[in-house]
C-alpha cells in the first residue's frame, strides 16, 4: 500500500513541477512582451540626482546627434536610470518607446555608435539575460570560426556563412526551455 502511495505522490510532484515550469515560462513571456518597446542604453554620463526629464533629454540628444535620427518623430514614454553604478560607470538607461518600429530603427542605427563606449540593446527579463550570458562564449566561438551567430531572444542561432539555408539553433541547456515565444 505504501508503494502505490509513493508512486502516486511522485506522479503528483512531477505534475506540479511541470505546471510550475509552465507558469514560469508564461510569466517570463509576459514580462518580455511588456518590455517589447524598451531599449537599454549604457555608457551615457550620469549627473548626480539626475531627473527623468534630464535622462529623457540625453536620450533624445543621442538619437539626434549620434544616430542622426529625427527625435521629434520618436515618442519616448519614459526614460530612467536603473540598477547600480559598477566600477564608476554610469547606471543604464531604460527608455520605453511608444512604437516598436522606432525601437527597431534605433537598434539598426546603433551601429553608428561603434567605438564610442555607448551601447544600445533590447531590454529583456532577468531570466533571458541569464540564458544569454550562459551562451555568450558559444556565440564568440562560432564567430571566431567564421560563422554567423546571434541571439533570437533566449536562443543562440548559428549559421554557416557558405550556405544561406544551413543553420542550427542551439537552445539553452535545460529541459522545459521554450525559446519560441
mmCIF file with all atom_site columns, C-alpha atoms in Angstrom:
data_model
loop_
_atom_site.group_PDB
_atom_site.id
_atom_site.type_symbol
_atom_site.label_atom_id
_atom_site.label_alt_id
_atom_site.label_comp_id
_atom_site.label_asym_id
_atom_site.label_entity_id
_atom_site.label_seq_id
_atom_site.pdbx_PDB_ins_code
_atom_site.Cartn_x
_atom_site.Cartn_y
_atom_site.Cartn_z
_atom_site.occupancy
_atom_site.B_iso_or_equiv
_atom_site.pdbx_formal_charge
_atom_site.auth_seq_id
_atom_site.auth_comp_id
_atom_site.auth_asym_id
_atom_site.auth_atom_id
_atom_site.pdbx_PDB_model_num
ATOM 1   C CA . UNK A 1 1   ? 0.000  0.000  0.000   1.00 0.00 ? 1   UNK A CA 1
ATOM 2   C CA . UNK A 1 2   ? 2.800  2.444  0.809   1.00 0.00 ? 2   UNK A CA 1
ATOM 3   C CA . UNK A 1 3   ? 4.390  1.668  -2.578  1.00 0.00 ? 3   UNK A CA 1
ATOM 4   C CA . UNK A 1 4   ? 1.303  2.840  -4.528  1.00 0.00 ? 4   UNK A CA 1
ATOM 5   C CA . UNK A 1 5   ? 1.075  5.904  -2.285  1.00 0.00 ? 5   UNK A CA 1
ATOM 6   C CA . UNK A 1 6   ? 4.711  6.773  -3.093  1.00 0.00 ? 6   UNK A CA 1
ATOM 7   C CA . UNK A 1 7   ? 4.070  6.254  -6.807  1.00 0.00 ? 7   UNK A CA 1
ATOM 8   C CA . UNK A 1 8   ? 1.010  8.478  -6.684  1.00 0.00 ? 8   UNK A CA 1
ATOM 9   C CA . UNK A 1 9   ? 2.897  11.118 -4.710  1.00 0.00 ? 9   UNK A CA 1
ATOM 10  C CA . UNK A 1 10  ? 5.758  11.018 -7.201  1.00 0.00 ? 10  UNK A CA 1
ATOM 11  C CA . UNK A 1 11  ? 3.295  11.491 -10.083 1.00 0.00 ? 11  UNK A CA 1
ATOM 12  C CA . UNK A 1 12  ? 1.649  14.440 -8.317  1.00 0.00 ? 12  UNK A CA 1
ATOM 13  C CA . UNK A 1 13  ? 5.031  16.003 -7.588  1.00 0.00 ? 13  UNK A CA 1
ATOM 14  C CA . UNK A 1 14  ? 6.121  15.668 -11.221 1.00 0.00 ? 14  UNK A CA 1
ATOM 15  C CA . UNK A 1 15  ? 2.789  17.099 -12.381 1.00 0.00 ? 15  UNK A CA 1
ATOM 16  C CA . UNK A 1 16  ? 3.101  20.089 -10.023 1.00 0.00 ? 16  UNK A CA 1
ATOM 17  C CA . UNK A 1 17  ? 6.688  20.623 -11.127 1.00 0.00 ? 17  UNK A CA 1
ATOM 18  C CA . UNK A 1 18  ? 5.621  20.701 -14.785 1.00 0.00 ? 18  UNK A CA 1
ATOM 19  C CA . UNK A 1 19  ? 2.766  23.112 -14.004 1.00 0.00 ? 19  UNK A CA 1
ATOM 20  C CA . UNK A 1 20  ? 5.183  25.343 -12.105 1.00 0.00 ? 20  UNK A CA 1
ATOM 21  C CA . UNK A 1 21  ? 7.634  25.351 -15.034 1.00 0.00 ? 21  UNK A CA 1
ATOM 22  C CA . UNK A 1 22  ? 4.805  26.172 -17.456 1.00 0.00 ? 22  UNK A CA 1
ATOM 23  C CA . UNK A 1 23  ? 3.707  29.099 -15.263 1.00 0.00 ? 23  UNK A CA 1
ATOM 24  C CA . UNK A 1 24  ? 7.301  30.377 -15.026 1.00 0.00 ? 24  UNK A CA 1
ATOM 25  C CA . UNK A 1 25  ? 7.586  30.210 -18.826 1.00 0.00 ? 25  UNK A CA 1
ATOM 26  C CA . UNK A 1 26  ? 4.306  32.108 -19.268 1.00 0.00 ? 26  UNK A CA 1
ATOM 27  C CA . UNK A 1 27  ? 5.313  34.741 -16.723 1.00 0.00 ? 27  UNK A CA 1
ATOM 28  C CA . UNK A 1 28  ? 8.679  35.230 -18.448 1.00 0.00 ? 28  UNK A CA 1
ATOM 29  C CA . UNK A 1 29  ? 6.935  35.520 -21.813 1.00 0.00 ? 29  UNK A CA 1
ATOM 30  C CA . UNK A 1 30  ? 4.571  38.190 -20.447 1.00 0.00 ? 30  UNK A CA 1
ATOM 31  C CA . UNK A 1 31  ? 7.438  40.104 -18.844 1.00 0.00 ? 31  UNK A CA 1
ATOM 32  C CA . UNK A 1 32  ? 9.323  40.149 -22.138 1.00 0.00 ? 32  UNK A CA 1
ATOM 33  C CA . UNK A 1 33  ? 6.191  41.243 -24.009 1.00 0.00 ? 33  UNK A CA 1
ATOM 34  C CA . UNK A 1 34  ? 5.857  44.108 -21.534 1.00 0.00 ? 34  UNK A CA 1
ATOM 35  C CA . UNK A 1 35  ? 9.476  45.112 -22.317 1.00 0.00 ? 35  UNK A CA 1
ATOM 36  C CA . UNK A 1 36  ? 8.984  44.806 -26.073 1.00 0.00 ? 36  UNK A CA 1
ATOM 37  C CA . UNK A 1 37  ? 9.226  48.547 -26.789 1.00 0.00 ? 37  UNK A CA 1
ATOM 38  C CA . UNK A 1 38  ? 12.105 49.167 -24.355 1.00 0.00 ? 38  UNK A CA 1
ATOM 39  C CA . UNK A 1 39  ? 15.750 49.804 -25.089 1.00 0.00 ? 39  UNK A CA 1
ATOM 40  C CA . UNK A 1 40  ? 18.676 49.789 -22.649 1.00 0.00 ? 40  UNK A CA 1
ATOM 41  C CA . UNK A 1 41  ? 21.410 52.342 -23.132 1.00 0.00 ? 41  UNK A CA 1
ATOM 42  C CA . UNK A 1 42  ? 24.808 52.003 -21.459 1.00 0.00 ? 42  UNK A CA 1
ATOM 43  C CA . UNK A 1 43  ? 27.647 54.491 -21.327 1.00 0.00 ? 43  UNK A CA 1
ATOM 44  C CA . UNK A 1 44  ? 25.845 57.847 -21.159 1.00 0.00 ? 44  UNK A CA 1
ATOM 45  C CA . UNK A 1 45  ? 27.324 60.097 -18.490 1.00 0.00 ? 45  UNK A CA 1
ATOM 46  C CA . UNK A 1 46  ? 25.169 60.418 -15.389 1.00 0.00 ? 46  UNK A CA 1
ATOM 47  C CA . UNK A 1 47  ? 24.723 63.589 -13.369 1.00 0.00 ? 47  UNK A CA 1
ATOM 48  C CA . UNK A 1 48  ? 24.195 63.481 -9.648  1.00 0.00 ? 48  UNK A CA 1
ATOM 49  C CA . UNK A 1 49  ? 20.451 63.487 -8.785  1.00 0.00 ? 49  UNK A CA 1
ATOM 50  C CA . UNK A 1 50  ? 19.569 63.318 -12.470 1.00 0.00 ? 50  UNK A CA 1
ATOM 51  C CA . UNK A 1 51  ? 15.826 63.747 -13.067 1.00 0.00 ? 51  UNK A CA 1
ATOM 52  C CA . UNK A 1 52  ? 13.871 61.613 -15.509 1.00 0.00 ? 52  UNK A CA 1
ATOM 53  C CA . UNK A 1 53  ? 13.429 64.721 -17.682 1.00 0.00 ? 53  UNK A CA 1
ATOM 54  C CA . UNK A 1 54  ? 17.200 65.157 -17.898 1.00 0.00 ? 54  UNK A CA 1
ATOM 55  C CA . UNK A 1 55  ? 17.606 61.470 -18.717 1.00 0.00 ? 55  UNK A CA 1
ATOM 56  C CA . UNK A 1 56  ? 14.983 61.713 -21.465 1.00 0.00 ? 56  UNK A CA 1
ATOM 57  C CA . UNK A 1 57  ? 16.746 64.790 -22.873 1.00 0.00 ? 57  UNK A CA 1
ATOM 58  C CA . UNK A 1 58  ? 20.026 62.837 -23.017 1.00 0.00 ? 58  UNK A CA 1
ATOM 59  C CA . UNK A 1 59  ? 18.309 60.019 -24.912 1.00 0.00 ? 59  UNK A CA 1
ATOM 60  C CA . UNK A 1 60  ? 16.773 62.465 -27.400 1.00 0.00 ? 60  UNK A CA 1
ATOM 61  C CA . UNK A 1 61  ? 20.143 64.158 -27.886 1.00 0.00 ? 61  UNK A CA 1
ATOM 62  C CA . UNK A 1 62  ? 21.747 60.784 -28.572 1.00 0.00 ? 62  UNK A CA 1
ATOM 63  C CA . UNK A 1 63  ? 19.079 59.988 -31.166 1.00 0.00 ? 63  UNK A CA 1
ATOM 64  C CA . UNK A 1 64  ? 19.552 63.318 -32.937 1.00 0.00 ? 64  UNK A CA 1
ATOM 65  C CA . UNK A 1 65  ? 23.296 63.909 -32.685 1.00 0.00 ? 65  UNK A CA 1
ATOM 66  C CA . UNK A 1 66  ? 24.872 60.457 -32.704 1.00 0.00 ? 66  UNK A CA 1
ATOM 67  C CA . UNK A 1 67  ? 22.309 58.321 -34.526 1.00 0.00 ? 67  UNK A CA 1
ATOM 68  C CA . UNK A 1 68  ? 21.160 61.097 -36.871 1.00 0.00 ? 68  UNK A CA 1
ATOM 69  C CA . UNK A 1 69  ? 17.501 60.248 -36.309 1.00 0.00 ? 69  UNK A CA 1
ATOM 70  C CA . UNK A 1 70  ? 14.616 62.698 -36.185 1.00 0.00 ? 70  UNK A CA 1
ATOM 71  C CA . UNK A 1 71  ? 13.980 62.589 -32.446 1.00 0.00 ? 71  UNK A CA 1
ATOM 72  C CA . UNK A 1 72  ? 10.777 64.605 -32.879 1.00 0.00 ? 72  UNK A CA 1
ATOM 73  C CA . UNK A 1 73  ? 9.118  61.630 -34.597 1.00 0.00 ? 73  UNK A CA 1
ATOM 74  C CA . UNK A 1 74  ? 10.212 59.146 -31.914 1.00 0.00 ? 74  UNK A CA 1
ATOM 75  C CA . UNK A 1 75  ? 7.992  59.282 -28.849 1.00 0.00 ? 75  UNK A CA 1
ATOM 76  C CA . UNK A 1 76  ? 9.644  58.279 -25.584 1.00 0.00 ? 76  UNK A CA 1
ATOM 77  C CA . UNK A 1 77  ? 7.018  57.387 -22.991 1.00 0.00 ? 77  UNK A CA 1
ATOM 78  C CA . UNK A 1 78  ? 9.609  57.478 -20.220 1.00 0.00 ? 78  UNK A CA 1
ATOM 79  C CA . UNK A 1 79  ? 13.332 57.184 -19.665 1.00 0.00 ? 79  UNK A CA 1
ATOM 80  C CA . UNK A 1 80  ? 15.027 56.497 -16.349 1.00 0.00 ? 80  UNK A CA 1
ATOM 81  C CA . UNK A 1 81  ? 18.233 55.167 -14.841 1.00 0.00 ? 81  UNK A CA 1
ATOM 82  C CA . UNK A 1 82  ? 18.194 51.682 -13.403 1.00 0.00 ? 82  UNK A CA 1
ATOM 83  C CA . UNK A 1 83  ? 20.479 49.381 -11.482 1.00 0.00 ? 83  UNK A CA 1
ATOM 84  C CA . UNK A 1 84  ? 23.628 50.283 -9.601  1.00 0.00 ? 84  UNK A CA 1
ATOM 85  C CA . UNK A 1 85  ? 26.761 52.035 -10.764 1.00 0.00 ? 85  UNK A CA 1
ATOM 86  C CA . UNK A 1 86  ? 29.551 49.499 -11.217 1.00 0.00 ? 86  UNK A CA 1
ATOM 87  C CA . UNK A 1 87  ? 33.234 50.417 -11.166 1.00 0.00 ? 87  UNK A CA 1
ATOM 88  C CA . UNK A 1 88  ? 32.408 54.100 -11.550 1.00 0.00 ? 88  UNK A CA 1
ATOM 89  C CA . UNK A 1 89  ? 30.380 53.505 -14.718 1.00 0.00 ? 89  UNK A CA 1
ATOM 90  C CA . UNK A 1 90  ? 27.037 55.300 -15.069 1.00 0.00 ? 90  UNK A CA 1
ATOM 91  C CA . UNK A 1 91  ? 23.790 53.400 -14.499 1.00 0.00 ? 91  UNK A CA 1
ATOM 92  C CA . UNK A 1 92  ? 21.998 52.100 -17.565 1.00 0.00 ? 92  UNK A CA 1
ATOM 93  C CA . UNK A 1 93  ? 19.055 53.968 -19.032 1.00 0.00 ? 93  UNK A CA 1
ATOM 94  C CA . UNK A 1 94  ? 15.818 52.167 -19.808 1.00 0.00 ? 94  UNK A CA 1
ATOM 95  C CA . UNK A 1 95  ? 13.744 54.027 -22.382 1.00 0.00 ? 95  UNK A CA 1
ATOM 96  C CA . UNK A 1 96  ? 10.193 52.942 -23.160 1.00 0.00 ? 96  UNK A CA 1
ATOM 97  C CA . UNK A 1 97  ? 9.206  53.898 -26.688 1.00 0.00 ? 97  UNK A CA 1
ATOM 98  C CA . UNK A 1 98  ? 5.664  54.316 -27.911 1.00 0.00 ? 98  UNK A CA 1
ATOM 99  C CA . UNK A 1 99  ? 6.271  52.417 -31.167 1.00 0.00 ? 99  UNK A CA 1
ATOM 100 C CA . UNK A 1 100 ? 8.022  49.104 -31.682 1.00 0.00 ? 100 UNK A CA 1
ATOM 101 C CA . UNK A 1 101 ? 9.173  50.247 -35.146 1.00 0.00 ? 101 UNK A CA 1
ATOM 102 C CA . UNK A 1 102 ? 11.056 53.129 -33.517 1.00 0.00 ? 102 UNK A CA 1
ATOM 103 C CA . UNK A 1 103 ? 12.893 50.621 -31.350 1.00 0.00 ? 103 UNK A CA 1
ATOM 104 C CA . UNK A 1 104 ? 13.917 48.639 -34.427 1.00 0.00 ? 104 UNK A CA 1
ATOM 105 C CA . UNK A 1 105 ? 15.102 51.822 -36.180 1.00 0.00 ? 105 UNK A CA 1
ATOM 106 C CA . UNK A 1 106 ? 17.183 52.818 -33.150 1.00 0.00 ? 106 UNK A CA 1
ATOM 107 C CA . UNK A 1 107 ? 18.741 49.355 -32.834 1.00 0.00 ? 107 UNK A CA 1
ATOM 108 C CA . UNK A 1 108 ? 19.704 49.347 -36.529 1.00 0.00 ? 108 UNK A CA 1
ATOM 109 C CA . UNK A 1 109 ? 21.183 52.836 -36.258 1.00 0.00 ? 109 UNK A CA 1
ATOM 110 C CA . UNK A 1 110 ? 23.124 51.961 -33.100 1.00 0.00 ? 110 UNK A CA 1
ATOM 111 C CA . UNK A 1 111 ? 25.971 50.633 -35.281 1.00 0.00 ? 111 UNK A CA 1
ATOM 112 C CA . UNK A 1 112 ? 26.965 54.276 -35.685 1.00 0.00 ? 112 UNK A CA 1
ATOM 113 C CA . UNK A 1 113 ? 27.980 54.249 -32.009 1.00 0.00 ? 113 UNK A CA 1
ATOM 114 C CA . UNK A 1 114 ? 30.768 51.702 -32.537 1.00 0.00 ? 114 UNK A CA 1
ATOM 115 C CA . UNK A 1 115 ? 33.856 52.765 -30.621 1.00 0.00 ? 115 UNK A CA 1
ATOM 116 C CA . UNK A 1 116 ? 32.024 55.478 -28.655 1.00 0.00 ? 116 UNK A CA 1
ATOM 117 C CA . UNK A 1 117 ? 31.564 53.474 -25.450 1.00 0.00 ? 117 UNK A CA 1
ATOM 118 C CA . UNK A 1 118 ? 27.794 53.860 -25.741 1.00 0.00 ? 118 UNK A CA 1
ATOM 119 C CA . UNK A 1 119 ? 25.716 50.738 -26.347 1.00 0.00 ? 119 UNK A CA 1
ATOM 120 C CA . UNK A 1 120 ? 22.037 50.279 -27.142 1.00 0.00 ? 120 UNK A CA 1
ATOM 121 C CA . UNK A 1 121 ? 20.401 46.899 -26.596 1.00 0.00 ? 121 UNK A CA 1
ATOM 122 C CA . UNK A 1 122 ? 16.995 45.331 -26.243 1.00 0.00 ? 122 UNK A CA 1
ATOM 123 C CA . UNK A 1 123 ? 15.546 45.092 -22.737 1.00 0.00 ? 123 UNK A CA 1
ATOM 124 C CA . UNK A 1 124 ? 14.885 41.527 -21.595 1.00 0.00 ? 124 UNK A CA 1
ATOM 125 C CA . UNK A 1 125 ? 13.837 39.803 -18.379 1.00 0.00 ? 125 UNK A CA 1
ATOM 126 C CA . UNK A 1 126 ? 16.491 38.648 -15.927 1.00 0.00 ? 126 UNK A CA 1
ATOM 127 C CA . UNK A 1 127 ? 15.822 35.055 -16.993 1.00 0.00 ? 127 UNK A CA 1
ATOM 128 C CA . UNK A 1 128 ? 16.588 35.807 -20.661 1.00 0.00 ? 128 UNK A CA 1
ATOM 129 C CA . UNK A 1 129 ? 19.657 37.864 -19.737 1.00 0.00 ? 129 UNK A CA 1
ATOM 130 C CA . UNK A 1 130 ? 20.949 34.912 -17.697 1.00 0.00 ? 130 UNK A CA 1
ATOM 131 C CA . UNK A 1 131 ? 20.342 32.451 -20.550 1.00 0.00 ? 131 UNK A CA 1
ATOM 132 C CA . UNK A 1 132 ? 22.134 34.738 -22.997 1.00 0.00 ? 132 UNK A CA 1
ATOM 133 C CA . UNK A 1 133 ? 25.135 35.145 -20.702 1.00 0.00 ? 133 UNK A CA 1
ATOM 134 C CA . UNK A 1 134 ? 25.360 31.355 -20.353 1.00 0.00 ? 134 UNK A CA 1
ATOM 135 C CA . UNK A 1 135 ? 25.691 31.106 -24.148 1.00 0.00 ? 135 UNK A CA 1
ATOM 136 C CA . UNK A 1 136 ? 27.975 34.100 -24.702 1.00 0.00 ? 136 UNK A CA 1
ATOM 137 C CA . UNK A 1 137 ? 31.151 32.021 -25.058 1.00 0.00 ? 137 UNK A CA 1
ATOM 138 C CA . UNK A 1 138 ? 29.494 29.747 -27.655 1.00 0.00 ? 138 UNK A CA 1
ATOM 139 C CA . UNK A 1 139 ? 28.472 32.883 -29.599 1.00 0.00 ? 139 UNK A CA 1
ATOM 140 C CA . UNK A 1 140 ? 32.064 34.206 -29.563 1.00 0.00 ? 140 UNK A CA 1
ATOM 141 C CA . UNK A 1 141 ? 33.452 30.802 -30.532 1.00 0.00 ? 141 UNK A CA 1
ATOM 142 C CA . UNK A 1 142 ? 31.095 30.491 -33.511 1.00 0.00 ? 142 UNK A CA 1
ATOM 143 C CA . UNK A 1 143 ? 32.069 33.963 -34.693 1.00 0.00 ? 143 UNK A CA 1
ATOM 144 C CA . UNK A 1 144 ? 35.781 33.138 -34.323 1.00 0.00 ? 144 UNK A CA 1
ATOM 145 C CA . UNK A 1 145 ? 35.112 30.142 -36.575 1.00 0.00 ? 145 UNK A CA 1
ATOM 146 C CA . UNK A 1 146 ? 33.698 32.484 -39.217 1.00 0.00 ? 146 UNK A CA 1
ATOM 147 C CA . UNK A 1 147 ? 30.061 31.564 -38.652 1.00 0.00 ? 147 UNK A CA 1
ATOM 148 C CA . UNK A 1 148 ? 27.125 33.917 -38.342 1.00 0.00 ? 148 UNK A CA 1
ATOM 149 C CA . UNK A 1 149 ? 25.949 33.839 -34.729 1.00 0.00 ? 149 UNK A CA 1
ATOM 150 C CA . UNK A 1 150 ? 23.304 35.899 -32.961 1.00 0.00 ? 150 UNK A CA 1
ATOM 151 C CA . UNK A 1 151 ? 20.611 35.689 -30.335 1.00 0.00 ? 151 UNK A CA 1
ATOM 152 C CA . UNK A 1 152 ? 16.908 35.436 -31.030 1.00 0.00 ? 152 UNK A CA 1
ATOM 153 C CA . UNK A 1 153 ? 15.559 36.337 -27.593 1.00 0.00 ? 153 UNK A CA 1
ATOM 154 C CA . UNK A 1 154 ? 16.983 33.489 -25.448 1.00 0.00 ? 154 UNK A CA 1
ATOM 155 C CA . UNK A 1 155 ? 18.069 31.246 -28.299 1.00 0.00 ? 155 UNK A CA 1
ATOM 156 C CA . UNK A 1 156 ? 21.529 31.208 -29.837 1.00 0.00 ? 156 UNK A CA 1
ATOM 157 C CA . UNK A 1 157 ? 21.320 30.894 -33.621 1.00 0.00 ? 157 UNK A CA 1
ATOM 158 C CA . UNK A 1 158 ? 24.403 29.782 -35.560 1.00 0.00 ? 158 UNK A CA 1
ATOM 159 C CA . UNK A 1 159 ? 24.563 29.743 -39.359 1.00 0.00 ? 159 UNK A CA 1
ATOM 160 C CA . UNK A 1 160 ? 27.277 28.741 -41.773 1.00 0.00 ? 160 UNK A CA 1
ATOM 161 C CA . UNK A 1 161 ? 28.408 31.629 -43.962 1.00 0.00 ? 161 UNK A CA 1
ATOM 162 C CA . UNK A 1 162 ? 28.888 29.434 -47.036 1.00 0.00 ? 162 UNK A CA 1
ATOM 163 C CA . UNK A 1 163 ? 25.264 28.311 -47.268 1.00 0.00 ? 163 UNK A CA 1
ATOM 164 C CA . UNK A 1 164 ? 22.270 30.577 -46.800 1.00 0.00 ? 164 UNK A CA 1
ATOM 165 C CA . UNK A 1 165 ? 19.863 27.795 -45.846 1.00 0.00 ? 165 UNK A CA 1
ATOM 166 C CA . UNK A 1 166 ? 22.042 25.818 -43.436 1.00 0.00 ? 166 UNK A CA 1
ATOM 167 C CA . UNK A 1 167 ? 21.678 26.782 -39.779 1.00 0.00 ? 167 UNK A CA 1
ATOM 168 C CA . UNK A 1 168 ? 21.251 25.376 -36.339 1.00 0.00 ? 168 UNK A CA 1
ATOM 169 C CA . UNK A 1 169 ? 19.529 26.774 -33.308 1.00 0.00 ? 169 UNK A CA 1
ATOM 170 C CA . UNK A 1 170 ? 21.100 25.902 -30.015 1.00 0.00 ? 170 UNK A CA 1
ATOM 171 C CA . UNK A 1 171 ? 18.519 26.044 -27.224 1.00 0.00 ? 171 UNK A CA 1
ATOM 172 C CA . UNK A 1 172 ? 19.604 26.828 -23.735 1.00 0.00 ? 172 UNK A CA 1
ATOM 173 C CA . UNK A 1 173 ? 20.721 23.858 -21.748 1.00 0.00 ? 173 UNK A CA 1
ATOM 174 C CA . UNK A 1 174 ? 17.875 22.938 -19.502 1.00 0.00 ? 174 UNK A CA 1
ATOM 175 C CA . UNK A 1 175 ? 14.688 20.979 -20.051 1.00 0.00 ? 175 UNK A CA 1
ATOM 176 C CA . UNK A 1 176 ? 11.467 22.882 -20.498 1.00 0.00 ? 176 UNK A CA 1
ATOM 177 C CA . UNK A 1 177 ? 13.126 25.898 -22.079 1.00 0.00 ? 177 UNK A CA 1
ATOM 178 C CA . UNK A 1 178 ? 10.756 27.456 -24.540 1.00 0.00 ? 178 UNK A CA 1
ATOM 179 C CA . UNK A 1 179 ? 12.507 29.999 -26.672 1.00 0.00 ? 179 UNK A CA 1
ATOM 180 C CA . UNK A 1 180 ? 9.971  30.360 -29.497 1.00 0.00 ? 180 UNK A CA 1
ATOM 181 C CA . UNK A 1 181 ? 7.625  32.825 -27.855 1.00 0.00 ? 181 UNK A CA 1
#
